[in-house]
Structures are given as C-alpha cells and as structure tokens.
GROMACS .gro file of C-alpha atoms in nm:
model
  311
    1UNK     CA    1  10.972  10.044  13.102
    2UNK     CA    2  10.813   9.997  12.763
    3UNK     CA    3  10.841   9.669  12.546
    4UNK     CA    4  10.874   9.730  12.136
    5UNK     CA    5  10.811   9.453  11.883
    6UNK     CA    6  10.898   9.491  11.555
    7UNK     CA    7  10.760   9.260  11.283
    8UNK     CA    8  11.049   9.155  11.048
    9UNK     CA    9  10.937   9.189  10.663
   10UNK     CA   10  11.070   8.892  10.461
   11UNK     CA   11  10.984   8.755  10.144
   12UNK     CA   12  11.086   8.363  10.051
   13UNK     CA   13  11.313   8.315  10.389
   14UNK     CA   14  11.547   8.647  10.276
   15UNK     CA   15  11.491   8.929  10.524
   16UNK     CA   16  11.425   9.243  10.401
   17UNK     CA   17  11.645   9.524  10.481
   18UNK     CA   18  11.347   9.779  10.522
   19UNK     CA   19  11.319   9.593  10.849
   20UNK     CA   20  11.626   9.762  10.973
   21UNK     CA   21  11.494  10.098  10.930
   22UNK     CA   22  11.174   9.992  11.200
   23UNK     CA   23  11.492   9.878  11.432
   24UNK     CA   24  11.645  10.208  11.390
   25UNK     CA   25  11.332  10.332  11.513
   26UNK     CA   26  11.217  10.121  11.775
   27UNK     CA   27  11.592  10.210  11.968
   28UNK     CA   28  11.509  10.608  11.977
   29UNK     CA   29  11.180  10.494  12.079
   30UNK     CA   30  11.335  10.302  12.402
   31UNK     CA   31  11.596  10.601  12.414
   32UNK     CA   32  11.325  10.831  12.461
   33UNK     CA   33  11.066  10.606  12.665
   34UNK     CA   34  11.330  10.347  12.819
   35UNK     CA   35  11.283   9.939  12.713
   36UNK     CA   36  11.420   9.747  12.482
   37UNK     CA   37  11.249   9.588  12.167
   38UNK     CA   38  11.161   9.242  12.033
   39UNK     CA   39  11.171   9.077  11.746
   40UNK     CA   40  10.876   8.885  11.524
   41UNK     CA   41  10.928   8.675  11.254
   42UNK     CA   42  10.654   8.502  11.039
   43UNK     CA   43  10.660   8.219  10.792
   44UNK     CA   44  10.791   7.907  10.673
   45UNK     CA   45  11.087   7.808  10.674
   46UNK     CA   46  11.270   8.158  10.825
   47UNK     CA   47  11.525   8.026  11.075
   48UNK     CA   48  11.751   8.233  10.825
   49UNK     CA   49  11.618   8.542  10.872
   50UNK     CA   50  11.625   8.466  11.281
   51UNK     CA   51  11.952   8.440  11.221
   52UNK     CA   52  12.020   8.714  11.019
   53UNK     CA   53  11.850   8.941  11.281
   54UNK     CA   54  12.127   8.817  11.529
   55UNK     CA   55  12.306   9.130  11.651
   56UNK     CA   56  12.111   9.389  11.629
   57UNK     CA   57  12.040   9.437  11.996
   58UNK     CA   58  11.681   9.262  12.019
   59UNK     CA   59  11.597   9.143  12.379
   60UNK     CA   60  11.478   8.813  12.196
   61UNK     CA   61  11.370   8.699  11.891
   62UNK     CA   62  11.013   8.517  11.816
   63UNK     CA   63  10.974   8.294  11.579
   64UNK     CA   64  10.645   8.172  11.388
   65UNK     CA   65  10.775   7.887  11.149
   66UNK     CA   66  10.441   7.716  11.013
   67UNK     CA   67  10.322   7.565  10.710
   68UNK     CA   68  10.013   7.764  10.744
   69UNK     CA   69  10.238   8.120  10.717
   70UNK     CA   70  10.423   8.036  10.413
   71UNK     CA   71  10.226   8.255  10.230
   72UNK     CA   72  10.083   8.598  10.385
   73UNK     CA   73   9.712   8.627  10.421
   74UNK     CA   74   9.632   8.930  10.621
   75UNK     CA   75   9.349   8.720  10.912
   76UNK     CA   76   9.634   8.476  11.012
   77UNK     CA   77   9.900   8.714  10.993
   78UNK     CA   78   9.696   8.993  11.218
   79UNK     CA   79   9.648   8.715  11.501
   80UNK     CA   80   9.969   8.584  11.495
   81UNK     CA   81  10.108   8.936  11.526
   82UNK     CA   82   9.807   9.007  11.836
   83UNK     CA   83   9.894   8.641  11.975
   84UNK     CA   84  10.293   8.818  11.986
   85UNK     CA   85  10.203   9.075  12.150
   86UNK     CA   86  10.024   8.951  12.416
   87UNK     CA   87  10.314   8.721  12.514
   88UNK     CA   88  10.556   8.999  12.460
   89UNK     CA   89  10.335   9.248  12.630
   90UNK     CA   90  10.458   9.466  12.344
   91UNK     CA   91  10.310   9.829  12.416
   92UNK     CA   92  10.456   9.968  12.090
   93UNK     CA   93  10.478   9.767  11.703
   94UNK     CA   94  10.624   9.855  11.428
   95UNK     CA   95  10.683   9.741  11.107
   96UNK     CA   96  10.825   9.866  10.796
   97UNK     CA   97  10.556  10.062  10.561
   98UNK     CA   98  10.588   9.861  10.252
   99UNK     CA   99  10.325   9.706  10.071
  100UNK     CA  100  10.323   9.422  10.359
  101UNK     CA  101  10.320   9.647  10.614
  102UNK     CA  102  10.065   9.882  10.494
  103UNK     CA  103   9.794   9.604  10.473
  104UNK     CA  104   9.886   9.423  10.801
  105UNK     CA  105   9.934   9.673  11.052
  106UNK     CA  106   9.585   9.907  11.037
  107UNK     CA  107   9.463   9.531  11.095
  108UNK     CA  108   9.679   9.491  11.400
  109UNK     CA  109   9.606   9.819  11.528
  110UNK     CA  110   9.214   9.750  11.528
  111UNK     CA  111   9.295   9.393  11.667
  112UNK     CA  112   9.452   9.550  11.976
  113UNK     CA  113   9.198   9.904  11.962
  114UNK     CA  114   9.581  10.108  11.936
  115UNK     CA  115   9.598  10.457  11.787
  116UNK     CA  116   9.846  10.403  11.464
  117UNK     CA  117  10.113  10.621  11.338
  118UNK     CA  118  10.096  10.562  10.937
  119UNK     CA  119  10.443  10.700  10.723
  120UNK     CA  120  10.621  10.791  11.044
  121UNK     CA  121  10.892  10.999  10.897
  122UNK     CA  122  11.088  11.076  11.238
  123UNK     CA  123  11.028  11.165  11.613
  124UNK     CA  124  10.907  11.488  11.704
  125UNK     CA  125  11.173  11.723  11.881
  126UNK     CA  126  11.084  11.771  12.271
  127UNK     CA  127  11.060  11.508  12.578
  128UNK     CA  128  10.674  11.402  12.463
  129UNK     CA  129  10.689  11.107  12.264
  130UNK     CA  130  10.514  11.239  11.912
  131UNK     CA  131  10.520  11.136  11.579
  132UNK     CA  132  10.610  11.305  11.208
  133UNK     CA  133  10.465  11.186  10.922
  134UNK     CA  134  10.370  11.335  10.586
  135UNK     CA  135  10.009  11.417  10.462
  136UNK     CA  136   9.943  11.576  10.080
  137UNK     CA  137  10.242  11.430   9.940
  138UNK     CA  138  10.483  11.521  10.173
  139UNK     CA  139  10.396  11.888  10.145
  140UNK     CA  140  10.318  11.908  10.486
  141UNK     CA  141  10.442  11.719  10.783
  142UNK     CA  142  10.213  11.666  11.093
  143UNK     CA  143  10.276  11.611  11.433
  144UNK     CA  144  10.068  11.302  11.604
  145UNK     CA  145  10.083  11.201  11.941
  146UNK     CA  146   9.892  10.872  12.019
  147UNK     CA  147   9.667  10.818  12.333
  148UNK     CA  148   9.560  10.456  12.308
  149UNK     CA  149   9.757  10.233  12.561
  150UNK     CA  150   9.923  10.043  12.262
  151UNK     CA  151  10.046  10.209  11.957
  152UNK     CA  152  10.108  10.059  11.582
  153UNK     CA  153  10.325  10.215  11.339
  154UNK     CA  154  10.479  10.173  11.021
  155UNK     CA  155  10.808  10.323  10.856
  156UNK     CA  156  10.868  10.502  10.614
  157UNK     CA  157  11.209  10.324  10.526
  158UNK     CA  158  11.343  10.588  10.340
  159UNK     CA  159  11.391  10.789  10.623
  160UNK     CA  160  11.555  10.582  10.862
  161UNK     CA  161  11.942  10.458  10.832
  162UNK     CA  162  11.965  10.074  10.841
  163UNK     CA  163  12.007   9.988  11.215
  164UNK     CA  164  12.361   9.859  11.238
  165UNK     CA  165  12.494   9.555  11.443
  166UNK     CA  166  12.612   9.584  11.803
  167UNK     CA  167  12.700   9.284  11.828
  168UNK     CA  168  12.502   9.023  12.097
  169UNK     CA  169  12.327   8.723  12.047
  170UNK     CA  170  11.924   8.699  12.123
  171UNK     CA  171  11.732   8.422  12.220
  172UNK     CA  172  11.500   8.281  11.955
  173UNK     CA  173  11.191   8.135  12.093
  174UNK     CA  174  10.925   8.001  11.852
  175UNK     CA  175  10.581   8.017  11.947
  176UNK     CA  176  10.349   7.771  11.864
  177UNK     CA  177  10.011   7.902  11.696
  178UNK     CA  178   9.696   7.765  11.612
  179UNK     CA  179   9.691   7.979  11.237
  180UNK     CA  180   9.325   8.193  11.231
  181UNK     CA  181   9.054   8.105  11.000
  182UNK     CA  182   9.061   8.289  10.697
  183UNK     CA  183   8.809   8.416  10.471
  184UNK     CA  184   9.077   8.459  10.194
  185UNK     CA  185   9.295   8.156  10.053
  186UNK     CA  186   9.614   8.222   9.879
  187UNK     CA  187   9.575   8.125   9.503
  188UNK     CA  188   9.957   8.245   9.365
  189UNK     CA  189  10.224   8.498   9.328
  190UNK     CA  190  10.364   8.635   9.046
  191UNK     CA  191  10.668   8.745   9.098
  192UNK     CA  192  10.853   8.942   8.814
  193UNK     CA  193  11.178   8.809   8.765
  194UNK     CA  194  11.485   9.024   8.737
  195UNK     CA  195  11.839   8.983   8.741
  196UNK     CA  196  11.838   9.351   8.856
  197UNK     CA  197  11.833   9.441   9.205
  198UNK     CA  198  11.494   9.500   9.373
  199UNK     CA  199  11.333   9.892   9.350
  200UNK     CA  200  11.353   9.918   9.705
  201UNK     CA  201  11.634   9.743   9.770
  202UNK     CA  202  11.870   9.899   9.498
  203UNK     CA  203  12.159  10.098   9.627
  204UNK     CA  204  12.111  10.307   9.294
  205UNK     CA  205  11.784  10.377   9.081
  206UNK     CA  206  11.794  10.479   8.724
  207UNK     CA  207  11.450  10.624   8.646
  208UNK     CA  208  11.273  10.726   8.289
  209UNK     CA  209  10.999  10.972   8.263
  210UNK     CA  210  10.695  11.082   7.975
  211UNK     CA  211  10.969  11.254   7.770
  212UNK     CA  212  11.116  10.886   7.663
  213UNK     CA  213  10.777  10.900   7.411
  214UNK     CA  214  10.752  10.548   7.398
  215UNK     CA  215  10.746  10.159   7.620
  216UNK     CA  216  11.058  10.073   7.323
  217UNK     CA  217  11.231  10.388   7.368
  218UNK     CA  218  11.218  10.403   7.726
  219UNK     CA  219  11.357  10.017   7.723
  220UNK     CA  220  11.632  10.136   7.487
  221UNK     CA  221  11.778  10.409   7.683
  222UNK     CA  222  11.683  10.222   8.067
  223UNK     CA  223  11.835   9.900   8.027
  224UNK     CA  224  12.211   9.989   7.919
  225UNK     CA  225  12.196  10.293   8.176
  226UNK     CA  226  12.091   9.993   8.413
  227UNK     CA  227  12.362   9.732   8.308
  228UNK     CA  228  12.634  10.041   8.292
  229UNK     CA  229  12.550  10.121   8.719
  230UNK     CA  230  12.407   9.800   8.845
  231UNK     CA  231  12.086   9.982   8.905
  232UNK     CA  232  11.723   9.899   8.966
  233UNK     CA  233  11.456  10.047   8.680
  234UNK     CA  234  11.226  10.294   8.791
  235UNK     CA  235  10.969  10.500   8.623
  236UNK     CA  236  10.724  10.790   8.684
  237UNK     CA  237  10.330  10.760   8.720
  238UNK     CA  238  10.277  10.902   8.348
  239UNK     CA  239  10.501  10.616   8.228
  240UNK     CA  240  10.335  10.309   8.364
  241UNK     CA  241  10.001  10.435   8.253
  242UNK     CA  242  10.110  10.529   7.893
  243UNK     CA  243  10.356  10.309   7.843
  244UNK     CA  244  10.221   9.961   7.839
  245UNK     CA  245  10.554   9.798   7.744
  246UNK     CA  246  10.620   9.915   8.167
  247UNK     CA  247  10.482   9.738   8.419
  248UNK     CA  248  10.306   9.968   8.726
  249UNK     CA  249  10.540   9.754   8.979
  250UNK     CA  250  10.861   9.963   8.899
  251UNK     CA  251  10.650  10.320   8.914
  252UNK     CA  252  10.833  10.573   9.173
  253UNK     CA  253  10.599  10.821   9.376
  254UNK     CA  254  10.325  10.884   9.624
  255UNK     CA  255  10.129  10.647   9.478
  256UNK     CA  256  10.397  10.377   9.421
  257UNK     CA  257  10.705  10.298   9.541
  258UNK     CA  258  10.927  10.494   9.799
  259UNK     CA  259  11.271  10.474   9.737
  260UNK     CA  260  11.611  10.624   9.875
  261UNK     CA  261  11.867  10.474   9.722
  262UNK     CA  262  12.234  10.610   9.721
  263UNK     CA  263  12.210  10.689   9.365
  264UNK     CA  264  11.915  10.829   9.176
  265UNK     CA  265  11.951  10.910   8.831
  266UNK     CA  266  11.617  11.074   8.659
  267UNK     CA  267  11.583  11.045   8.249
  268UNK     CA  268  11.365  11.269   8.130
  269UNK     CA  269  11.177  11.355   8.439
  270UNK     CA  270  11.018  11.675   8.481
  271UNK     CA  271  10.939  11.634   8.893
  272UNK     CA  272  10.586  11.607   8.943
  273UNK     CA  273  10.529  11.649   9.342
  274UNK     CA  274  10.384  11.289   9.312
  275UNK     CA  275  10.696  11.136   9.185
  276UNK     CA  276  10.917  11.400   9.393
  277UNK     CA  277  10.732  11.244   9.720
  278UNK     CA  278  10.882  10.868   9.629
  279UNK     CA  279  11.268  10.974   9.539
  280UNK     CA  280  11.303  11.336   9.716
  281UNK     CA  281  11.538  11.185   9.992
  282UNK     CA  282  11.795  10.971   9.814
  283UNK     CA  283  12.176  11.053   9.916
  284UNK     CA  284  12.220  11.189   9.566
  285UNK     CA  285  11.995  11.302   9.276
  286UNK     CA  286  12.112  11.338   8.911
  287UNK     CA  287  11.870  11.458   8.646
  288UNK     CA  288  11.866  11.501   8.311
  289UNK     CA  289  11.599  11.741   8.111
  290UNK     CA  290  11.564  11.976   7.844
  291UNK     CA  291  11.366  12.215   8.069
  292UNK     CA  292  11.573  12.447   8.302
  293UNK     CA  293  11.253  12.543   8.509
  294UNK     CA  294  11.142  12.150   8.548
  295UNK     CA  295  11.115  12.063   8.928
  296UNK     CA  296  11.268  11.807   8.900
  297UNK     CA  297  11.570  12.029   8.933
  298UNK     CA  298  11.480  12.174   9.285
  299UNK     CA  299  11.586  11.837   9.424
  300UNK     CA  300  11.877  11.698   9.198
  301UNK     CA  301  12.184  11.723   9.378
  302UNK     CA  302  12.346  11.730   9.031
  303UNK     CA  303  12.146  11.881   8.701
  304UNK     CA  304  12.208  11.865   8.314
  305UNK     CA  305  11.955  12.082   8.102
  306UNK     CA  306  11.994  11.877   7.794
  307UNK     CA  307  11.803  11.676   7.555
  308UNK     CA  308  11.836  11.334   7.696
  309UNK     CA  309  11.893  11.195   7.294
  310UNK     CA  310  12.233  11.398   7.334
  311UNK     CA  311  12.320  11.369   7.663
   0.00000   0.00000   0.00000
C-alpha cells in the first residue's frame, strides 16, 4: 500500500484552492496504486486551513505551525517537507504547480534523490502508473514513468477538478521542527492589492491583448468589463512588456500564469501559442477580434470578429 502527502499551498492562513486539484490527484493515484494520502500544512498561524482541509478524505492531517514558517524560504520549507515525509513514510508528494510549488518541490525531490513529475496534466491510460505532462507549450504531451523509490510532483491545477468533500474528520497532528538554517532571510512581500478576485482563483477572467494600443486604453476598456462580471484582469505577454501602466503579475501564458476559470473573455487577443498554453482549458472561451483567421479563435468556445472599439 502506498502513502501520498500532499503539501497544502496557503498564503496568510487562507488555503488555496489549487490545493484541491493535488487532492484530486493524489485519490486516482491511491485508486490506481491502493493507499490513502496525507495532508501537510506549513506556517504560522494555519489551524484554519487544517480545518478547512477537514473532509476531504485525508488519512490525517500534519501540521507545522511555527514562527519560523510564517514566511516561505525555500531551505526551511524543503526540510520541513523531507522531515514530513519521513514520519509519514510518504512514497509519493505532490503539490500544486504554482509559483510556490514550482520552487519548493525540485528542492524536495533532490532532498529525498526522487524522480519528479513537473506540469502533470493527467494519468496515463493503462494499469502502469505513468505520468502526462506538457513540453513546448503544450504542443506535445509526454508520457513519464518514474523509477526512483519516491516520486515528487506538481499540478497543473488547471487540469484537475477541485477535489470535493466526502465528508470525515482527520486527525491533525502537529509536528514539532527544529526550522533549517537558511542562507536566505525574508526581507518583505509586496503584495498588490485588489478588490478583484485573485488570477488564479477567479471563477471568470477578462483578458486584454496588444490590439488595446495603450497601458490607458487597456485600463479603460478592462476595468468596467471587470466590475460588469466580477472578474479577475488578465493580460497577454506583449501587454505586460509594452504596456508599462500593466504589471507582469496579471500576464496569462506559458510563461506566466495558468488559468482555467469558468469564464474567459479575450479583448483583443490574437492567440499566440504562448498565451493559448495559460487559458486553452477554461470551461468557456469568448473572444473578441477584428481578425477572422486569429488563433485565438481555434479555442473560443464563442467568437465575435469585430473591432473591439464597436463591439
């Protein structure tokens, strides 16, 4: 029987819902293997989010509530999450593939000499346990199988439906760590505030492109859209680097943020495969461009060949 811990992604004591898409996958993991999972929590203060991952069908949850992990450095983080697995004897860990994820888990995976799954998009077909994850922006999907005694992955989010609750209560049991030394020190966040819902936490995206011309323009026609839906503001690669009025945290694509909201609405966006790669699997696409042949329209559930001034 295999053991599965999955390290819980929070951000100021709120859990993050990405999370549930690693739950999702660590049950057809122990469908396919046999186990159950665990789960790992790290921070200060983040009895809350123990509490909000009540339910979900976890064997137990572990808790690491310490001054020292108020803040994430990636040396104290990657022991705590070795230190969990060796009292879990977790043989697979997952976490979500967000920006958190992305720089603690290749850390973890060298901590514990594991073969890591990076993106996984999905299980392969077939009674082997292998892997799908996309290489040259998502234009090709591989097929990995792992041979290391321990595995590390990390979710692609977007892929996976939220796990939902089964009801069931899990233990909590905190462990008690001595926190790593670190060469790094944390020195501040900046945070940028919004009233708007987080990019990868919207349930719908509104998203400008290069043909808004301008940082004003683009503001002008992205924030009522916004206020009118409840969305989150996203933008394309070309806009955050030509626009300086917006900021490269709310860029959408390969190279930014990956995003599958219910809702996706694209202003002005001709489809680069880069940007295509970050929204391709939301529930449903509208877009709005003057050019029929844009590729943006290979993808949009719903298409308007219009100037976006008029439409």
């Amino acid at each position: 029987m295999a053991k599965i811990l999955v390290v819980a992604e929070q951000q100021a004591g709120q859990l993050k819902k990405s999370t549930l898409a690693a739950v999702t996958l660590a049950k057809q993991i122990g469908q396919k293997v046999g186990g159950g999972f665990d789960l790992l929590v790290i921070g200060k203060g983040v009895g809350g989010v123990a509490d909000a991952l009540q339910g979900y069908g976890a064997e137990q949850i572990l808790v690491v509530d310490q001054p020292a992990f108020e803040h994430y450095l990636a040396q104290p983080f990657t022991a705590a999450v070795g230190e969990a697995v060796a009292k879990s004897g977790a043989d697979f860990v997952i976490a979500p593939a967000g920006t958190f994820g992305k720089d603690l888990m290749p850390r973890v995976a060298a901590k514990l000499g594991a073969g890591m799954v990076a993106d996984c998009t999905a299980l392969a077909d077939g009674s082997a346990l292998a892997y799908k994850r996309p290489m040259y922006a998502g234009n090709v999907i591989a097929t990995v199988k792992v041979s290391t005694p321990k595995t590390v992955i990390t979710v692609r989010p977007s892929e996976f439906d939220a796990a939902g609750k089964t009801g069931g209560a899990a233990p909590v049991n905190a462990l008690a760590l001595t926190p790593a030394a670190s060469a790094a020190r944390f020195v501040g966040y900046q945070l940028t505030e919004s009233e708007r819902p987080e990019l990868t936490e919207a349930d719908i995206v509104v998203s400008g492109g290069r043909g808004l011309k301008d940082g004003n323009t683009f503001w002008q026609v992205m924030n009522p859209l916004a206020d009118a839906f409840g969305a989150a503001i996203g933008a394309t690669r070309a806009v955050v680097d030509s626009f300086p009025e917006v900021p490269n945290d709310m860029q959408v694509g390969q190279t930014g943020k990956v995003v599958a909201p219910k809702l996706y609405v694209a202003v002005a966006v001709s489809g680069a495969i880069q940007h295509l790669a970050g929204m391709k699997n939301s529930k449903t696409i509208v877009a709005i461009n003057k050019d029929a042949d844009a590729p943006i329209f290979q993808v949009a559930d719903y298409g308007l060949v219009a100037q976006w001034e008029k439409a």
